Short mmCIF file of N, CA and C in Angstrom, two decimals:
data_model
loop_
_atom_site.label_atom_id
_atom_site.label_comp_id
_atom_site.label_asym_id
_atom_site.label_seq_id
_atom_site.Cartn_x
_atom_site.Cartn_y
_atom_site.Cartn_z
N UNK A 1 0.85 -1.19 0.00
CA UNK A 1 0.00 0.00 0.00
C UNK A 1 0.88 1.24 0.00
N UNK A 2 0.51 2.00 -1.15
CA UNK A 2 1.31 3.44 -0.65
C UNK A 2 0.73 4.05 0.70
N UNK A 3 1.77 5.12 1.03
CA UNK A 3 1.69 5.74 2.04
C UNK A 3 1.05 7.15 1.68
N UNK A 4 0.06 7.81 2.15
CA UNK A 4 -0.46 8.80 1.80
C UNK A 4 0.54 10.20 1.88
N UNK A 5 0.57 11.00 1.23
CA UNK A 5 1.52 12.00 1.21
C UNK A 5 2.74 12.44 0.56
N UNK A 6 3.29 10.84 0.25
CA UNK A 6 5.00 10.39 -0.18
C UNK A 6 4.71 10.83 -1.23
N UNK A 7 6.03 11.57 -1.74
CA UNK A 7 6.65 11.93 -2.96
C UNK A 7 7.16 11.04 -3.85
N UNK A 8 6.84 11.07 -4.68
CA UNK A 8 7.63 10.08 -5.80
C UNK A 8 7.73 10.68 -7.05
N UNK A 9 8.98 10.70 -7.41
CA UNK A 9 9.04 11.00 -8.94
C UNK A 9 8.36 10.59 -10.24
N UNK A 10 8.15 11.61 -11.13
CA UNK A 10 6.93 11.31 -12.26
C UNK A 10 7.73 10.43 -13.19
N UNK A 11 7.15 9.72 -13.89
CA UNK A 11 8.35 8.82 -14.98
C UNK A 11 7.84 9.76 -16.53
N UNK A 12 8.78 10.60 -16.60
CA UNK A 12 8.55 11.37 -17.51
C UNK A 12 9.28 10.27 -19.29
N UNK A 13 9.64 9.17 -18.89
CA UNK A 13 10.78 9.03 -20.14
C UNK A 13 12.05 8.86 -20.20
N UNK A 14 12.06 8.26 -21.24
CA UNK A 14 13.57 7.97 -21.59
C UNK A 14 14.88 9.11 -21.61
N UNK A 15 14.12 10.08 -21.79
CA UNK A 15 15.21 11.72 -21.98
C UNK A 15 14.80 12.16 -20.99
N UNK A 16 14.10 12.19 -19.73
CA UNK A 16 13.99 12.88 -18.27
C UNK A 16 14.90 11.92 -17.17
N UNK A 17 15.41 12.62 -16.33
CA UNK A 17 16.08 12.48 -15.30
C UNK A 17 15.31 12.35 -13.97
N UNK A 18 15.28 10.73 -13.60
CA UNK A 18 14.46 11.27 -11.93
C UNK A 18 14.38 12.28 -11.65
N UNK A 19 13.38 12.82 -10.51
CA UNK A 19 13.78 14.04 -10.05
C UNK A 19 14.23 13.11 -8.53
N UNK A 20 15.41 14.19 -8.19
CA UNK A 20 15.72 13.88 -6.99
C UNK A 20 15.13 14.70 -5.58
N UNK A 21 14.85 13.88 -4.40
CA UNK A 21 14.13 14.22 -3.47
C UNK A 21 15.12 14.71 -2.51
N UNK A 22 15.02 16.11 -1.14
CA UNK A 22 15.87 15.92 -0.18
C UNK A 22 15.52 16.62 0.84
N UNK A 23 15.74 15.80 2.08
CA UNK A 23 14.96 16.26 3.30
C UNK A 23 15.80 17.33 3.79
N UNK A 24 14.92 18.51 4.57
CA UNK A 24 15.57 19.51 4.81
C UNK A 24 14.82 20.10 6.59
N UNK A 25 15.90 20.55 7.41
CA UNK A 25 15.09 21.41 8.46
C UNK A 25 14.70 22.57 8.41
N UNK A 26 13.46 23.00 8.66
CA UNK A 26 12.99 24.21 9.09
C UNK A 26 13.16 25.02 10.38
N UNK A 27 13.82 25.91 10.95
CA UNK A 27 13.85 26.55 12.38
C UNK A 27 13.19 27.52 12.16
N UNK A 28 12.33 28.01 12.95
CA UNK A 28 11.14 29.28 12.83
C UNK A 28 11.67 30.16 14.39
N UNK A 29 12.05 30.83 14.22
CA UNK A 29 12.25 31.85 15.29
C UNK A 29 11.77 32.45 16.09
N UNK A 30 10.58 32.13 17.49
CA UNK A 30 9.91 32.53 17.78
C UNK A 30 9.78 32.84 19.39
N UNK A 31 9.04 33.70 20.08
CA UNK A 31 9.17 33.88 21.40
C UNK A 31 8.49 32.76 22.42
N UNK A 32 8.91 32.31 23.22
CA UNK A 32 8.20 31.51 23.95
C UNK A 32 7.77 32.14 25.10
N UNK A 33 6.57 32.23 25.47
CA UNK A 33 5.72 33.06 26.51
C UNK A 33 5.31 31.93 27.34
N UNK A 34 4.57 32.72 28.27
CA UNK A 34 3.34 32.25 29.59
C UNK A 34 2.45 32.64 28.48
N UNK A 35 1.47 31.68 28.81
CA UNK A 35 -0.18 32.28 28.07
C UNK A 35 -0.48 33.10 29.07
N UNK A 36 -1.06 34.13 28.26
CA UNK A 36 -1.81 35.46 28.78
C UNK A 36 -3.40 35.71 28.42
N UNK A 37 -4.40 36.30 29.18
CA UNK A 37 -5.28 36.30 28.88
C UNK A 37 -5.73 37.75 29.18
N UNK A 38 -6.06 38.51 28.16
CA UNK A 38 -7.19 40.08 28.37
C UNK A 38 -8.37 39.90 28.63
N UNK A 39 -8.62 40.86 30.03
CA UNK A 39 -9.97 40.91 30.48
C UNK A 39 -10.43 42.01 30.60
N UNK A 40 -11.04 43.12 29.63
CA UNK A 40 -11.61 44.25 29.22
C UNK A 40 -12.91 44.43 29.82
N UNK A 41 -13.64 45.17 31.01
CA UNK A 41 -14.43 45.37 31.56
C UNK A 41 -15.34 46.86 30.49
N UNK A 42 -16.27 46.47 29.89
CA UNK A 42 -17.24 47.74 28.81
C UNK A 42 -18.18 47.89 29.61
N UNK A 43 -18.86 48.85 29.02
CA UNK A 43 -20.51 49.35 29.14
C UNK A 43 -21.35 49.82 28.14
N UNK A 44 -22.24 49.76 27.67
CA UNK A 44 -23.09 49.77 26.54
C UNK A 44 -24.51 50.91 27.03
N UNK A 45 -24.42 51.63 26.68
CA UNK A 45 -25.64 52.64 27.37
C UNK A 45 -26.73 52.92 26.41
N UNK A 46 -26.82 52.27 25.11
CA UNK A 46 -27.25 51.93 24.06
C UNK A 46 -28.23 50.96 24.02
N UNK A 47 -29.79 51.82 23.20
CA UNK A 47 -30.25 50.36 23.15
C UNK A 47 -30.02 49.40 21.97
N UNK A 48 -28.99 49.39 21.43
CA UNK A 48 -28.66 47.73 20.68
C UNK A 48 -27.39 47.90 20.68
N UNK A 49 -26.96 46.86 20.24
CA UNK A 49 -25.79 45.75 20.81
C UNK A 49 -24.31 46.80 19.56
N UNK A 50 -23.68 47.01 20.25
CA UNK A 50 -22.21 47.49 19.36
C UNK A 50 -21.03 46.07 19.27
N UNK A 51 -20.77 46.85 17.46
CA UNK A 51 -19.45 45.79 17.34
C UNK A 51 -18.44 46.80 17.48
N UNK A 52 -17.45 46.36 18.27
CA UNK A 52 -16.35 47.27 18.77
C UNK A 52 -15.01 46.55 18.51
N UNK A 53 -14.30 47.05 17.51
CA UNK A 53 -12.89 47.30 17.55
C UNK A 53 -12.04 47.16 18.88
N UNK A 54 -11.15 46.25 19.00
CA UNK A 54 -10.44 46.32 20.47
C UNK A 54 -9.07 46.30 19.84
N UNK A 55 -8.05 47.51 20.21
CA UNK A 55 -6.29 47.68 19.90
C UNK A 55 -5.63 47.50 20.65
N UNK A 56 -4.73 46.89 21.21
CA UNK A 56 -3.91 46.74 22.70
C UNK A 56 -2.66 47.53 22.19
N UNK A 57 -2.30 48.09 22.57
CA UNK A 57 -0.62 48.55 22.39
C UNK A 57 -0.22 48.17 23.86
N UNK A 58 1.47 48.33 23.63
CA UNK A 58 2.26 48.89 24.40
C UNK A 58 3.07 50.05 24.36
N UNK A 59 3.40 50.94 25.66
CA UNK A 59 3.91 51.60 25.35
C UNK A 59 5.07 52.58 26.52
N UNK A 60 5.53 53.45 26.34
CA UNK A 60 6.43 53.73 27.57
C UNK A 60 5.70 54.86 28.50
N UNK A 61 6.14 54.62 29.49
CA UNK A 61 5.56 55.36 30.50
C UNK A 61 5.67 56.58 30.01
N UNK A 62 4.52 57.77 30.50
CA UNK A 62 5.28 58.91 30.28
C UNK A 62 4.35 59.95 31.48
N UNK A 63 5.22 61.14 31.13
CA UNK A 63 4.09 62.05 31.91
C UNK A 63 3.71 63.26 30.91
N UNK A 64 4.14 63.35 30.23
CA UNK A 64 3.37 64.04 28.93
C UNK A 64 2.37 63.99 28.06
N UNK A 65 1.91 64.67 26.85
CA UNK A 65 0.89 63.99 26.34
C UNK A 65 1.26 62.76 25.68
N UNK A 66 -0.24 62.19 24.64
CA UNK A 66 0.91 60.78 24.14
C UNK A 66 0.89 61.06 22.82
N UNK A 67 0.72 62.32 22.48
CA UNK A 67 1.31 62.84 20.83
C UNK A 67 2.43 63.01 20.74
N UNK A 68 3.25 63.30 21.70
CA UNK A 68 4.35 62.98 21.50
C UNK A 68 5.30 62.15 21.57
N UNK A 69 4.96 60.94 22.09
CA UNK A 69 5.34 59.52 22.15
C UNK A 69 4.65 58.22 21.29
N UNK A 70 3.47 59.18 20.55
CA UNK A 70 2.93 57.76 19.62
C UNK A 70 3.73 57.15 19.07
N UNK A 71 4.95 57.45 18.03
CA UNK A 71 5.65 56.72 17.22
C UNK A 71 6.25 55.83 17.81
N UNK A 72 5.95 55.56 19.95
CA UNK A 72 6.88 54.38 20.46
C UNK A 72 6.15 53.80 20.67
N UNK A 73 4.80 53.83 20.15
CA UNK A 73 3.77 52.76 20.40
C UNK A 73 3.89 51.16 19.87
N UNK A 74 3.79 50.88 19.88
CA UNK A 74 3.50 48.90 19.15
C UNK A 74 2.10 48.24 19.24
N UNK A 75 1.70 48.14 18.40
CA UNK A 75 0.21 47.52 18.66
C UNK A 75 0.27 46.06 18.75
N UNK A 76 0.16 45.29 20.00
CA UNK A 76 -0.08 44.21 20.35
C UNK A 76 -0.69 42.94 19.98
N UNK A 77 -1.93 43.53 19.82
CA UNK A 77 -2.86 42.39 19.66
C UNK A 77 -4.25 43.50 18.89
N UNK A 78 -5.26 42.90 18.41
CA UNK A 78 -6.43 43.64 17.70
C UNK A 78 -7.51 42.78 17.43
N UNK A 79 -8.44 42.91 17.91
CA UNK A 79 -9.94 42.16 17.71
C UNK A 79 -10.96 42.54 17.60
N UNK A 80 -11.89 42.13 17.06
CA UNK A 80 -13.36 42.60 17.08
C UNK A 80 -14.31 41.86 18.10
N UNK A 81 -15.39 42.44 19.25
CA UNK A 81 -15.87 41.82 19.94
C UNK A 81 -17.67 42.61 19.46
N UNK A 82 -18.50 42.22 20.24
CA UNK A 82 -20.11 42.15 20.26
C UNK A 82 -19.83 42.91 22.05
N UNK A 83 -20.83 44.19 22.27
CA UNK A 83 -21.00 45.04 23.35
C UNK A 83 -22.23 44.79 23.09
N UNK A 84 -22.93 44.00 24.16
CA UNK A 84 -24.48 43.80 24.08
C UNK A 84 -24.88 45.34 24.76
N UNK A 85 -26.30 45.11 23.93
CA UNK A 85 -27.01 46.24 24.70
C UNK A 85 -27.37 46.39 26.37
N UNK A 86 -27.41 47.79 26.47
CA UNK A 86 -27.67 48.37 27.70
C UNK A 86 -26.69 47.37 28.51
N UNK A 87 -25.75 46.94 28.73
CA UNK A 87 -24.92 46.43 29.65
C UNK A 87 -24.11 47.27 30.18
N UNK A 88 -24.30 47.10 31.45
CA UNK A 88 -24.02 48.05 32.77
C UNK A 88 -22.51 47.80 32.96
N UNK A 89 -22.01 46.26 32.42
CA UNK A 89 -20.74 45.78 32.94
C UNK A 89 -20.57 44.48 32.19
N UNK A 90 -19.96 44.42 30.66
CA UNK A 90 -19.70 43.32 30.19
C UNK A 90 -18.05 43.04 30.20
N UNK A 91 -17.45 41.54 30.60
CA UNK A 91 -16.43 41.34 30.29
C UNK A 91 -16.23 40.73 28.58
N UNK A 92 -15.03 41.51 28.11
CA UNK A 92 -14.62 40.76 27.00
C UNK A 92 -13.44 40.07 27.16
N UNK A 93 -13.20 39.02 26.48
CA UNK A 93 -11.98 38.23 26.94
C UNK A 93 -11.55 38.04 26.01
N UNK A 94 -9.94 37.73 26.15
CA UNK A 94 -9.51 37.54 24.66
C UNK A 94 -7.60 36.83 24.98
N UNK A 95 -7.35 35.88 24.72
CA UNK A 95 -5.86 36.29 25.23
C UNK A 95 -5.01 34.95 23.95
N UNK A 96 -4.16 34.37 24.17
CA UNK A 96 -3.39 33.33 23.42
C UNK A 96 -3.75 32.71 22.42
N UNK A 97 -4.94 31.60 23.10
CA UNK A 97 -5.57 31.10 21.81
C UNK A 97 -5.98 31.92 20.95
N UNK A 98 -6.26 32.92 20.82
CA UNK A 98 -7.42 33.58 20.42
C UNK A 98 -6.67 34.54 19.15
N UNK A 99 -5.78 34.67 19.21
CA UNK A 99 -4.33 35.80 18.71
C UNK A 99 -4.26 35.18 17.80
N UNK A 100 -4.01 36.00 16.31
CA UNK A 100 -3.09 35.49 15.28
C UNK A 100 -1.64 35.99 15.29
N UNK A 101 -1.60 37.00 16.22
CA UNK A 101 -0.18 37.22 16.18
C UNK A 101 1.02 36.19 17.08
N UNK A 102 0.36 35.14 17.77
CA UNK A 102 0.84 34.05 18.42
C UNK A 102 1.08 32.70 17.85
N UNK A 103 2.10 32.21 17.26
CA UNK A 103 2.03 31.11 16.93
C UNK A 103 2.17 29.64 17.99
N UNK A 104 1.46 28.54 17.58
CA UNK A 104 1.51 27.41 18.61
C UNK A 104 2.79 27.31 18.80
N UNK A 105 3.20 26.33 20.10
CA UNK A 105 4.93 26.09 20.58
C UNK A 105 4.71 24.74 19.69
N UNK A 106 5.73 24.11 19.25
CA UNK A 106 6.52 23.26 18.12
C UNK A 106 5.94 22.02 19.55
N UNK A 107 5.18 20.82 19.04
CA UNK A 107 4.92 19.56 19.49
C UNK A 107 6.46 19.00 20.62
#
């Protein structure tokens, strides 16, 4: 039985050359974290439900305004969530799994 997936060269003919096969490693360069999780406390004073944009940056402390420090901003993470109506106090959550800017840790 073949094996599902395996490569094998096409038999092109008498004037084609196998093609030759060759295994190679991949290293992907990436940060290894603690999972983290955001817990964004809203309010909705509205009667129907908002879709809201959520941006996380980081950024450096300051005591000035932050027009003059935007360009040290980094934007973190970015999602779209549902702000139900008239809610006095909704949590949104959002953290690791949830990120495309996080890739899984290697098996």
């Amino acid at each position: 039985a073949e094996n599902e997936g395996e490569l094998k060269p096409v038999d092109g003919g008498d004037d084609l050359e196998p093609l030759q096969f060759k295994t190679f490693d991949v290293k992907v360069k990436a940060l290894n974290h603690v999972p983290f999780t955001y817990n964004i406390k809203v309010s909705n004073k509205e009667k129907r439900a908002k879709t809201v944009v959520f941006r996380i940056f980081i950024a450096p402390e300051m005591d000035g305004p932050l027009d003059h420090s935007r360009n040290m901003f980094v934007e973190l993470d970015k999602f779209v969530a549902t702000v139900e109506a008239q809610a006095k106090e909704q949590v949104i959550t959002t953290g690791t799994d949830k990120t495309p800017l996080v890739i899984a840790s290697p098996p």
